[in-house]
């Protein structure tokens, strides 16, 4: 059984004034296996963010189901939702979403504190993660005192510390320079190699080319997908790039 | 000309687009202008000179004008500063889009101009509408008849427009200065400068506690009303500075100490609250301090003036125990020779001729002077020593005492009877400047009331054996005090319960009697009815001013609360979103942020209540200077004032709370 299964997910927004309906997702179907590294690409307006919000249980689909370990997360009650999100999902955002009011350490502890974990356990969990991400000497600093790349590492640590089933990343390299981007993508690769399932939404061909599989979203549907297989990074990069060009010029459906 | 029209349109648009800020600002300006017009209208009203205690009323109105102008200025500067800070980014954008600073300045000037004109126009309208109501209120407080008709004071209008114009000119200059100093890049960036954590300033934190403690100690420990009066402003200053340190420094140090405590800090409820508060304190400490001080001032002003007004009659009776008092000064030898029975008879006849009943007429020989109490009796040394307790010694002779009480007590030359309501005697000997008398009996009651004009000094009443002894005591105090000495008087009091006019006529008749008998001797009089005019005039206009300034303080407080909510809202929005994404439920987020906002709002009110409680004993003592010694009345006034203010505060909070949620809503 796949870790994550998305069946016929549809999302229709009704605009605030008048009954104008906008279909963000028409019919999305795909599955993510345990330990996979999946990137989702698409143009602005293709429904990437909507899809990610639904996967993150921040938003509910109009129709369809989202199964995580066989449980439909769209059916979880509003009350249990945030606990579910905290325990099963980790998030990495484009703009880091670290709170300036907390030190890096406390930012990373945040989900554990919310879950009511004792301090000793939080400390024990943080230690190996911080060492692996190379942020052990930044822990007492504040988000505004460190660089973008360091912020993103802290955000990844925050996502990892709950040992989630799945990490969702929304344009994780969007706010980083090319050097920080490279090191972040290497880090993602390493995390995935350690068995962590990753799902990333991105614009960046470079970022997507690091993934094991790339899904292309267009007009609210999965339009195409690419498996890395035995391809090298350069080959994958070329492939993703070509597919994108085809997507924007409009071609036949493959998926 | 076309250009000007363009700027004008832009200025109007800006005002409208920023109506979330400019709306309340316009309202506050309008109310300030209205209040200012009303107080000037009252100053120029024909009614004031006719009022009782007209002198006090017009003095209070002039004083009120000045205080109001200062309060107004600070309100408008605060509001303007807040708005300018919020609009930095917008101004920076204009600059970057190619508008020169000069052009932005034109727009800013026009904005202030529109705002100023609108608020003066609206304010004068509101002021004229409510001026009659205010006049009626004032007349009501002074127990004066309310005339018909409606007046408009052109002079008041002109002055209001002038003052508002001056304030707005100041604001324009300030804004231009801000614009002049700004660099466009900074303007653009100012919205999202990374907020750094406030440093802990241990010295200031400790100083805050220390100063506040000192202020409170003065308020609680000074027993002497005169000392309280002298030190009141010292205490106020200490508390204000201490309060500032408390909010800006002590709070941060305490919160950081809480954060150090892991067992406490790493709990879901405390985690976000404590860290959030540390940041909030940085941005809000000054605002919270201002609100706290304003609220305290408002509470103290209103409760004190209400109490003084409500206690007018009581303190009047204390200051003027008799409706009429005439005390004619006598030479020492006359005390021994004069026939006072015939003088009293002449007084009785005068009262009857004035058409009143002489039944309550009382006449007696009286001598009183101040003396300091030491371990071994009373001293007449003139040195003024605040620490020494001063007593008013009041003497009469046995024949008067027996006549007034219907008793037939007997005293030897070296014996006295004493009435000692404030525990002045030590043992059974009365010693004054080396001379001593045996206290034959301490009385349970005394035929006449206190004659001292206020209740800050304490009385000891002494009945001497005869006139000869009285003359000896008089000589004693004359030798000590010389030019400042008292003289023996023949006192008459009358409490016939007559109306103001009859009482006044009767007083004049009594004075005539004295003048006919002793044309060369002076006399002093006091008349409760006469004093009551001044007294009600003073207390009534005090209360009016208290309420009036209270209103101005309230406007300031409300405006600050409103702007505080709005700015909190903008800052919290991002935190809301992040916390929710990281796994806090919507309800938890709301609860957490609500707790913090409630704290930011209600801590100042709480501190104001604490300040007020500590000020209470001191103000109670100050009120005794106004012959008001009614602690339960003051407590009641304070509680009611606090309750009313608290309700208004909560109401304002709830209204602004809605706006807040409109901003942060996800």
mmCIF file of N, CA and C in Angstrom, chain B residues 291-380:
data_model
loop_
_atom_site.group_PDB
_atom_site.id
_atom_site.type_symbol
_atom_site.label_atom_id
_atom_site.label_comp_id
_atom_site.label_asym_id
_atom_site.label_seq_id
_atom_site.Cartn_x
_atom_site.Cartn_y
_atom_site.Cartn_z
ATOM 1 N N UNK B 291 -1.162 54.842 28.797
ATOM 2 C CA UNK B 291 -2.550 54.534 29.116
ATOM 3 C C UNK B 291 -2.723 54.413 30.619
ATOM 4 N N UNK B 292 -1.756 53.751 31.254
ATOM 5 C CA UNK B 292 -1.841 53.538 32.698
ATOM 6 C C UNK B 292 -1.854 54.878 33.435
ATOM 7 N N UNK B 293 -0.936 55.773 33.042
ATOM 8 C CA UNK B 293 -0.858 57.059 33.741
ATOM 9 C C UNK B 293 -2.113 57.897 33.473
ATOM 10 N N UNK B 294 -2.549 57.898 32.214
ATOM 11 C CA UNK B 294 -3.767 58.639 31.877
ATOM 12 C C UNK B 294 -4.951 58.128 32.690
ATOM 13 N N UNK B 295 -5.069 56.799 32.741
ATOM 14 C CA UNK B 295 -6.193 56.206 33.467
ATOM 15 C C UNK B 295 -6.117 56.584 34.943
ATOM 16 N N UNK B 296 -4.895 56.545 35.504
ATOM 17 C CA UNK B 296 -4.752 56.892 36.915
ATOM 18 C C UNK B 296 -5.151 58.348 37.148
ATOM 19 N N UNK B 297 -4.656 59.233 36.277
ATOM 20 C CA UNK B 297 -4.997 60.653 36.416
ATOM 21 C C UNK B 297 -6.501 60.855 36.375
ATOM 22 N N UNK B 298 -7.102 60.190 35.397
ATOM 23 C CA UNK B 298 -8.538 60.323 35.219
ATOM 24 C C UNK B 298 -9.269 59.864 36.481
ATOM 25 N N UNK B 299 -8.860 58.692 36.979
ATOM 26 C CA UNK B 299 -9.535 58.143 38.151
ATOM 27 C C UNK B 299 -9.354 59.060 39.360
ATOM 28 N N UNK B 300 -8.116 59.511 39.559
ATOM 29 C CA UNK B 300 -7.847 60.363 40.722
ATOM 30 C C UNK B 300 -8.621 61.675 40.609
ATOM 31 N N UNK B 301 -8.562 62.292 39.416
ATOM 32 C CA UNK B 301 -9.229 63.584 39.232
ATOM 33 C C UNK B 301 -10.721 63.467 39.500
ATOM 34 N N UNK B 302 -11.338 62.503 38.832
ATOM 35 C CA UNK B 302 -12.794 62.418 38.940
ATOM 36 C C UNK B 302 -13.217 62.023 40.351
ATOM 37 N N UNK B 303 -12.564 61.003 40.916
ATOM 38 C CA UNK B 303 -13.043 60.560 42.225
ATOM 39 C C UNK B 303 -12.840 61.657 43.269
ATOM 40 N N UNK B 304 -11.714 62.371 43.183
ATOM 41 C CA UNK B 304 -11.471 63.425 44.166
ATOM 42 C C UNK B 304 -12.485 64.550 44.030
ATOM 43 N N UNK B 305 -12.726 64.983 42.789
ATOM 44 C CA UNK B 305 -13.638 66.117 42.623
ATOM 45 C C UNK B 305 -15.071 65.715 42.966
ATOM 46 N N UNK B 306 -15.443 64.484 42.601
ATOM 47 C CA UNK B 306 -16.789 64.035 42.956
ATOM 48 C C UNK B 306 -16.935 64.002 44.472
ATOM 49 N N UNK B 307 -15.890 63.485 45.123
ATOM 50 C CA UNK B 307 -15.930 63.375 46.582
ATOM 51 C C UNK B 307 -16.015 64.760 47.219
ATOM 52 N N UNK B 308 -15.231 65.704 46.699
ATOM 53 C CA UNK B 308 -15.252 67.048 47.277
ATOM 54 C C UNK B 308 -16.623 67.678 47.102
ATOM 55 N N UNK B 309 -17.211 67.440 45.934
ATOM 56 C CA UNK B 309 -18.522 68.024 45.695
ATOM 57 C C UNK B 309 -19.567 67.386 46.602
ATOM 58 N N UNK B 310 -19.522 66.050 46.664
ATOM 59 C CA UNK B 310 -20.511 65.347 47.477
ATOM 60 C C UNK B 310 -20.344 65.684 48.951
ATOM 61 N N UNK B 311 -19.103 65.990 49.357
ATOM 62 C CA UNK B 311 -18.859 66.285 50.764
ATOM 63 C C UNK B 311 -18.895 67.763 51.097
ATOM 64 N N UNK B 312 -19.339 68.589 50.141
ATOM 65 C CA UNK B 312 -19.313 70.044 50.341
ATOM 66 C C UNK B 312 -19.998 70.450 51.637
ATOM 67 N N UNK B 313 -21.212 69.936 51.831
ATOM 68 C CA UNK B 313 -22.009 70.362 52.966
ATOM 69 C C UNK B 313 -21.309 69.982 54.265
ATOM 70 N N UNK B 314 -20.785 68.744 54.268
ATOM 71 C CA UNK B 314 -20.128 68.261 55.477
ATOM 72 C C UNK B 314 -18.926 69.128 55.839
ATOM 73 N N UNK B 315 -18.082 69.395 54.822
ATOM 74 C CA UNK B 315 -16.865 70.140 55.144
ATOM 75 C C UNK B 315 -17.198 71.592 55.463
ATOM 76 N N UNK B 316 -18.280 72.086 54.847
ATOM 77 C CA UNK B 316 -18.722 73.444 55.152
ATOM 78 C C UNK B 316 -19.115 73.538 56.626
ATOM 79 N N UNK B 317 -19.846 72.541 57.104
ATOM 80 C CA UNK B 317 -20.283 72.523 58.501
ATOM 81 C C UNK B 317 -19.094 72.402 59.438
ATOM 82 N N UNK B 318 -18.060 71.722 58.967
ATOM 83 C CA UNK B 318 -16.894 71.563 59.802
ATOM 84 C C UNK B 318 -16.093 72.871 59.866
ATOM 85 N N UNK B 319 -16.005 73.528 58.722
ATOM 86 C CA UNK B 319 -15.263 74.783 58.703
ATOM 87 C C UNK B 319 -16.042 75.904 59.363
ATOM 88 N N UNK B 320 -17.337 75.861 59.256
ATOM 89 C CA UNK B 320 -18.197 76.892 59.840
ATOM 90 C C UNK B 320 -19.203 76.204 60.739
ATOM 91 N N UNK B 321 -18.789 75.870 61.978
ATOM 92 C CA UNK B 321 -19.708 75.133 62.839
ATOM 93 C C UNK B 321 -20.953 75.951 63.188
ATOM 94 N N UNK B 322 -20.862 77.258 63.076
ATOM 95 C CA UNK B 322 -22.027 78.092 63.411
ATOM 96 C C UNK B 322 -22.469 78.894 62.194
ATOM 97 N N UNK B 323 -23.783 79.125 62.142
ATOM 98 C CA UNK B 323 -24.300 79.910 61.019
ATOM 99 C C UNK B 323 -23.737 81.329 61.080
ATOM 100 N N UNK B 324 -23.695 81.873 62.327
ATOM 101 C CA UNK B 324 -23.133 83.208 62.489
ATOM 102 C C UNK B 324 -22.148 83.174 63.648
ATOM 103 N N UNK B 325 -21.010 83.776 63.460
ATOM 104 C CA UNK B 325 -20.051 83.929 64.545
ATOM 105 C C UNK B 325 -19.533 85.354 64.501
ATOM 106 N N UNK B 326 -19.575 86.037 65.659
ATOM 107 C CA UNK B 326 -18.949 87.359 65.734
ATOM 108 C C UNK B 326 -18.035 87.342 66.951
ATOM 109 N N UNK B 327 -16.770 87.596 66.746
ATOM 110 C CA UNK B 327 -15.834 87.615 67.862
ATOM 111 C C UNK B 327 -15.196 88.985 67.974
ATOM 112 N N UNK B 328 -15.565 89.746 69.008
ATOM 113 C CA UNK B 328 -15.008 91.088 69.175
ATOM 114 C C UNK B 328 -13.748 91.039 70.021
ATOM 115 N N UNK B 329 -12.712 91.700 69.545
ATOM 116 C CA UNK B 329 -11.432 91.675 70.258
ATOM 117 C C UNK B 329 -11.459 92.597 71.470
ATOM 118 N N UNK B 330 -10.893 92.120 72.567
ATOM 119 C CA UNK B 330 -10.911 92.893 73.814
ATOM 120 C C UNK B 330 -9.492 93.150 74.295
ATOM 121 N N UNK B 331 -9.334 94.281 75.016
ATOM 122 C CA UNK B 331 -8.088 94.525 75.731
ATOM 123 C C UNK B 331 -8.082 93.640 76.964
ATOM 124 N N UNK B 332 -6.870 93.333 77.464
ATOM 125 C CA UNK B 332 -6.800 92.394 78.580
ATOM 126 C C UNK B 332 -7.539 92.923 79.821
ATOM 127 N N UNK B 333 -7.386 94.267 80.070
ATOM 128 C CA UNK B 333 -8.011 94.777 81.292
ATOM 129 C C UNK B 333 -9.533 94.831 81.175
ATOM 130 N N UNK B 334 -10.022 95.001 79.937
ATOM 131 C CA UNK B 334 -11.473 95.044 79.734
ATOM 132 C C UNK B 334 -12.131 93.726 80.130
ATOM 133 N N UNK B 335 -11.352 92.642 79.978
ATOM 134 C CA UNK B 335 -11.879 91.335 80.336
ATOM 135 C C UNK B 335 -12.326 91.339 81.799
ATOM 136 N N UNK B 336 -11.552 92.075 82.614
ATOM 137 C CA UNK B 336 -11.852 92.079 84.036
ATOM 138 C C UNK B 336 -12.976 93.046 84.388
ATOM 139 N N UNK B 337 -13.132 94.127 83.580
ATOM 140 C CA UNK B 337 -14.039 95.192 83.974
ATOM 141 C C UNK B 337 -15.391 95.175 83.267
ATOM 142 N N UNK B 338 -15.445 94.663 82.059
ATOM 143 C CA UNK B 338 -16.669 94.817 81.258
ATOM 144 C C UNK B 338 -17.837 94.005 81.796
ATOM 145 N N UNK B 339 -19.026 94.513 81.479
ATOM 146 C CA UNK B 339 -20.243 93.794 81.851
ATOM 147 C C UNK B 339 -20.763 93.075 80.607
ATOM 148 N N UNK B 340 -20.442 91.798 80.508
ATOM 149 C CA UNK B 340 -20.774 91.061 79.282
ATOM 150 C C UNK B 340 -22.232 90.643 79.230
ATOM 151 N N UNK B 341 -22.902 90.611 80.403
ATOM 152 C CA UNK B 341 -24.325 90.257 80.402
ATOM 153 C C UNK B 341 -25.115 91.288 79.628
ATOM 154 N N UNK B 342 -24.753 92.573 79.799
ATOM 155 C CA UNK B 342 -25.510 93.617 79.097
ATOM 156 C C UNK B 342 -25.186 93.599 77.610
ATOM 157 N N UNK B 343 -23.929 93.225 77.286
ATOM 158 C CA UNK B 343 -23.563 93.106 75.872
ATOM 159 C C UNK B 343 -24.397 92.001 75.215
ATOM 160 N N UNK B 344 -24.502 90.866 75.906
ATOM 161 C CA UNK B 344 -25.300 89.766 75.375
ATOM 162 C C UNK B 344 -26.749 90.187 75.196
ATOM 163 N N UNK B 345 -27.254 90.950 76.152
ATOM 164 C CA UNK B 345 -28.637 91.409 76.050
ATOM 165 C C UNK B 345 -28.821 92.286 74.819
ATOM 166 N N UNK B 346 -27.826 93.156 74.577
ATOM 167 C CA UNK B 346 -27.894 94.007 73.390
ATOM 168 C C UNK B 346 -27.898 93.167 72.118
ATOM 169 N N UNK B 347 -27.065 92.130 72.120
ATOM 170 C CA UNK B 347 -27.040 91.210 70.970
ATOM 171 C C UNK B 347 -28.410 90.562 70.764
ATOM 172 N N UNK B 348 -29.002 90.065 71.877
ATOM 173 C CA UNK B 348 -30.310 89.391 71.789
ATOM 174 C C UNK B 348 -31.336 90.315 71.161
ATOM 175 N N UNK B 349 -31.276 91.573 71.615
ATOM 176 C CA UNK B 349 -32.270 92.533 71.120
ATOM 177 C C UNK B 349 -32.085 92.748 69.615
ATOM 178 N N UNK B 350 -30.817 92.848 69.206
ATOM 179 C CA UNK B 350 -30.543 93.059 67.782
ATOM 180 C C UNK B 350 -31.070 91.897 66.956
ATOM 181 N N UNK B 351 -30.914 90.673 67.482
ATOM 182 C CA UNK B 351 -31.402 89.495 66.761
ATOM 183 C C UNK B 351 -32.915 89.568 66.636
ATOM 184 N N UNK B 352 -33.559 89.922 67.734
ATOM 185 C CA UNK B 352 -35.025 90.018 67.699
ATOM 186 C C UNK B 352 -35.463 91.068 66.693
ATOM 187 N N UNK B 353 -34.768 92.213 66.692
ATOM 188 C CA UNK B 353 -35.132 93.277 65.754
ATOM 189 C C UNK B 353 -34.932 92.836 64.313
ATOM 190 N N UNK B 354 -33.981 91.978 64.108
ATOM 191 C CA UNK B 354 -33.758 91.463 62.753
ATOM 192 C C UNK B 354 -34.798 90.410 62.384
ATOM 193 N N UNK B 355 -35.691 90.110 63.332
ATOM 194 C CA UNK B 355 -36.796 89.209 63.036
ATOM 195 C C UNK B 355 -36.476 87.749 63.254
ATOM 196 N N UNK B 356 -35.405 87.453 63.987
ATOM 197 C CA UNK B 356 -35.064 86.047 64.232
ATOM 198 C C UNK B 356 -35.186 85.732 65.714
ATOM 199 N N UNK B 357 -35.245 84.443 66.019
ATOM 200 C CA UNK B 357 -35.329 84.034 67.411
ATOM 201 C C UNK B 357 -33.939 84.006 68.040
ATOM 202 N N UNK B 358 -33.766 84.647 69.206
ATOM 203 C CA UNK B 358 -32.451 84.684 69.841
ATOM 204 C C UNK B 358 -32.165 83.470 70.727
ATOM 205 N N UNK B 359 -33.038 82.445 70.667
ATOM 206 C CA UNK B 359 -32.888 81.302 71.575
ATOM 207 C C UNK B 359 -31.531 80.617 71.449
ATOM 208 N N UNK B 360 -31.011 80.589 70.223
ATOM 209 C CA UNK B 360 -29.762 79.850 70.023
ATOM 210 C C UNK B 360 -28.552 80.748 70.184
ATOM 211 N N UNK B 361 -28.744 81.976 70.610
ATOM 212 C CA UNK B 361 -27.619 82.892 70.778
ATOM 213 C C UNK B 361 -26.772 82.463 71.974
ATOM 214 N N UNK B 362 -25.494 82.369 71.759
ATOM 215 C CA UNK B 362 -24.593 81.982 72.825
ATOM 216 C C UNK B 362 -23.457 82.995 72.869
ATOM 217 N N UNK B 363 -23.125 83.457 74.095
ATOM 218 C CA UNK B 363 -22.004 84.399 74.191
ATOM 219 C C UNK B 363 -21.046 83.941 75.268
ATOM 220 N N UNK B 364 -19.747 84.067 75.020
ATOM 221 C CA UNK B 364 -18.771 83.677 76.050
ATOM 222 C C UNK B 364 -17.426 84.303 75.745
ATOM 223 N N UNK B 365 -16.583 84.380 76.765
ATOM 224 C CA UNK B 365 -15.224 84.882 76.594
ATOM 225 C C UNK B 365 -14.354 83.757 76.077
ATOM 226 N N UNK B 366 -13.558 84.082 75.114
ATOM 227 C CA UNK B 366 -12.806 83.010 74.490
ATOM 228 C C UNK B 366 -11.397 83.474 74.175
ATOM 229 N N UNK B 367 -10.446 82.549 74.367
ATOM 230 C CA UNK B 367 -9.077 82.824 73.939
ATOM 231 C C UNK B 367 -8.565 81.547 73.293
ATOM 232 N N UNK B 368 -8.018 81.644 72.102
ATOM 233 C CA UNK B 368 -7.366 80.447 71.586
ATOM 234 C C UNK B 368 -6.092 80.781 70.846
ATOM 235 N N UNK B 369 -5.143 79.875 70.989
ATOM 236 C CA UNK B 369 -3.859 80.042 70.301
ATOM 237 C C UNK B 369 -3.236 78.669 70.098
ATOM 238 N N UNK B 370 -2.244 78.634 69.243
ATOM 239 C CA UNK B 370 -1.610 77.362 68.927
ATOM 240 C C UNK B 370 -0.449 77.103 69.877
ATOM 241 N N UNK B 371 -0.206 75.828 70.152
ATOM 242 C CA UNK B 371 0.932 75.463 70.995
ATOM 243 C C UNK B 371 1.451 74.120 70.525
ATOM 244 N N UNK B 372 2.753 73.955 70.648
ATOM 245 C CA UNK B 372 3.344 72.678 70.245
ATOM 246 C C UNK B 372 3.466 71.781 71.451
ATOM 247 N N UNK B 373 3.198 70.486 71.256
ATOM 248 C CA UNK B 373 3.264 69.595 72.397
ATOM 249 C C UNK B 373 4.635 68.948 72.487
ATOM 250 N N UNK B 374 5.222 69.020 73.662
ATOM 251 C CA UNK B 374 6.483 68.322 73.905
ATOM 252 C C UNK B 374 6.269 67.313 75.016
ATOM 253 N N UNK B 375 7.343 66.626 75.391
ATOM 254 C CA UNK B 375 7.191 65.559 76.391
ATOM 255 C C UNK B 375 6.653 66.128 77.703
ATOM 256 N N UNK B 376 7.112 67.358 78.043
ATOM 257 C CA UNK B 376 6.710 67.907 79.342
ATOM 258 C C UNK B 376 5.795 69.114 79.145
ATOM 259 N N UNK B 377 4.701 68.896 78.461
ATOM 260 C CA UNK B 377 3.716 69.959 78.331
ATOM 261 C C UNK B 377 3.844 70.754 77.035
ATOM 262 N N UNK B 378 3.084 71.844 76.966
ATOM 263 C CA UNK B 378 3.029 72.622 75.726
ATOM 264 C C UNK B 378 4.068 73.724 75.708
ATOM 265 N N UNK B 379 4.615 73.962 74.517
ATOM 266 C CA UNK B 379 5.583 75.034 74.382
ATOM 267 C C UNK B 379 5.032 76.094 73.452
ATOM 268 N N UNK B 380 5.398 77.331 73.717
ATOM 269 C CA UNK B 380 4.929 78.420 72.869
ATOM 270 C C UNK B 380 6.053 78.960 71.991
#
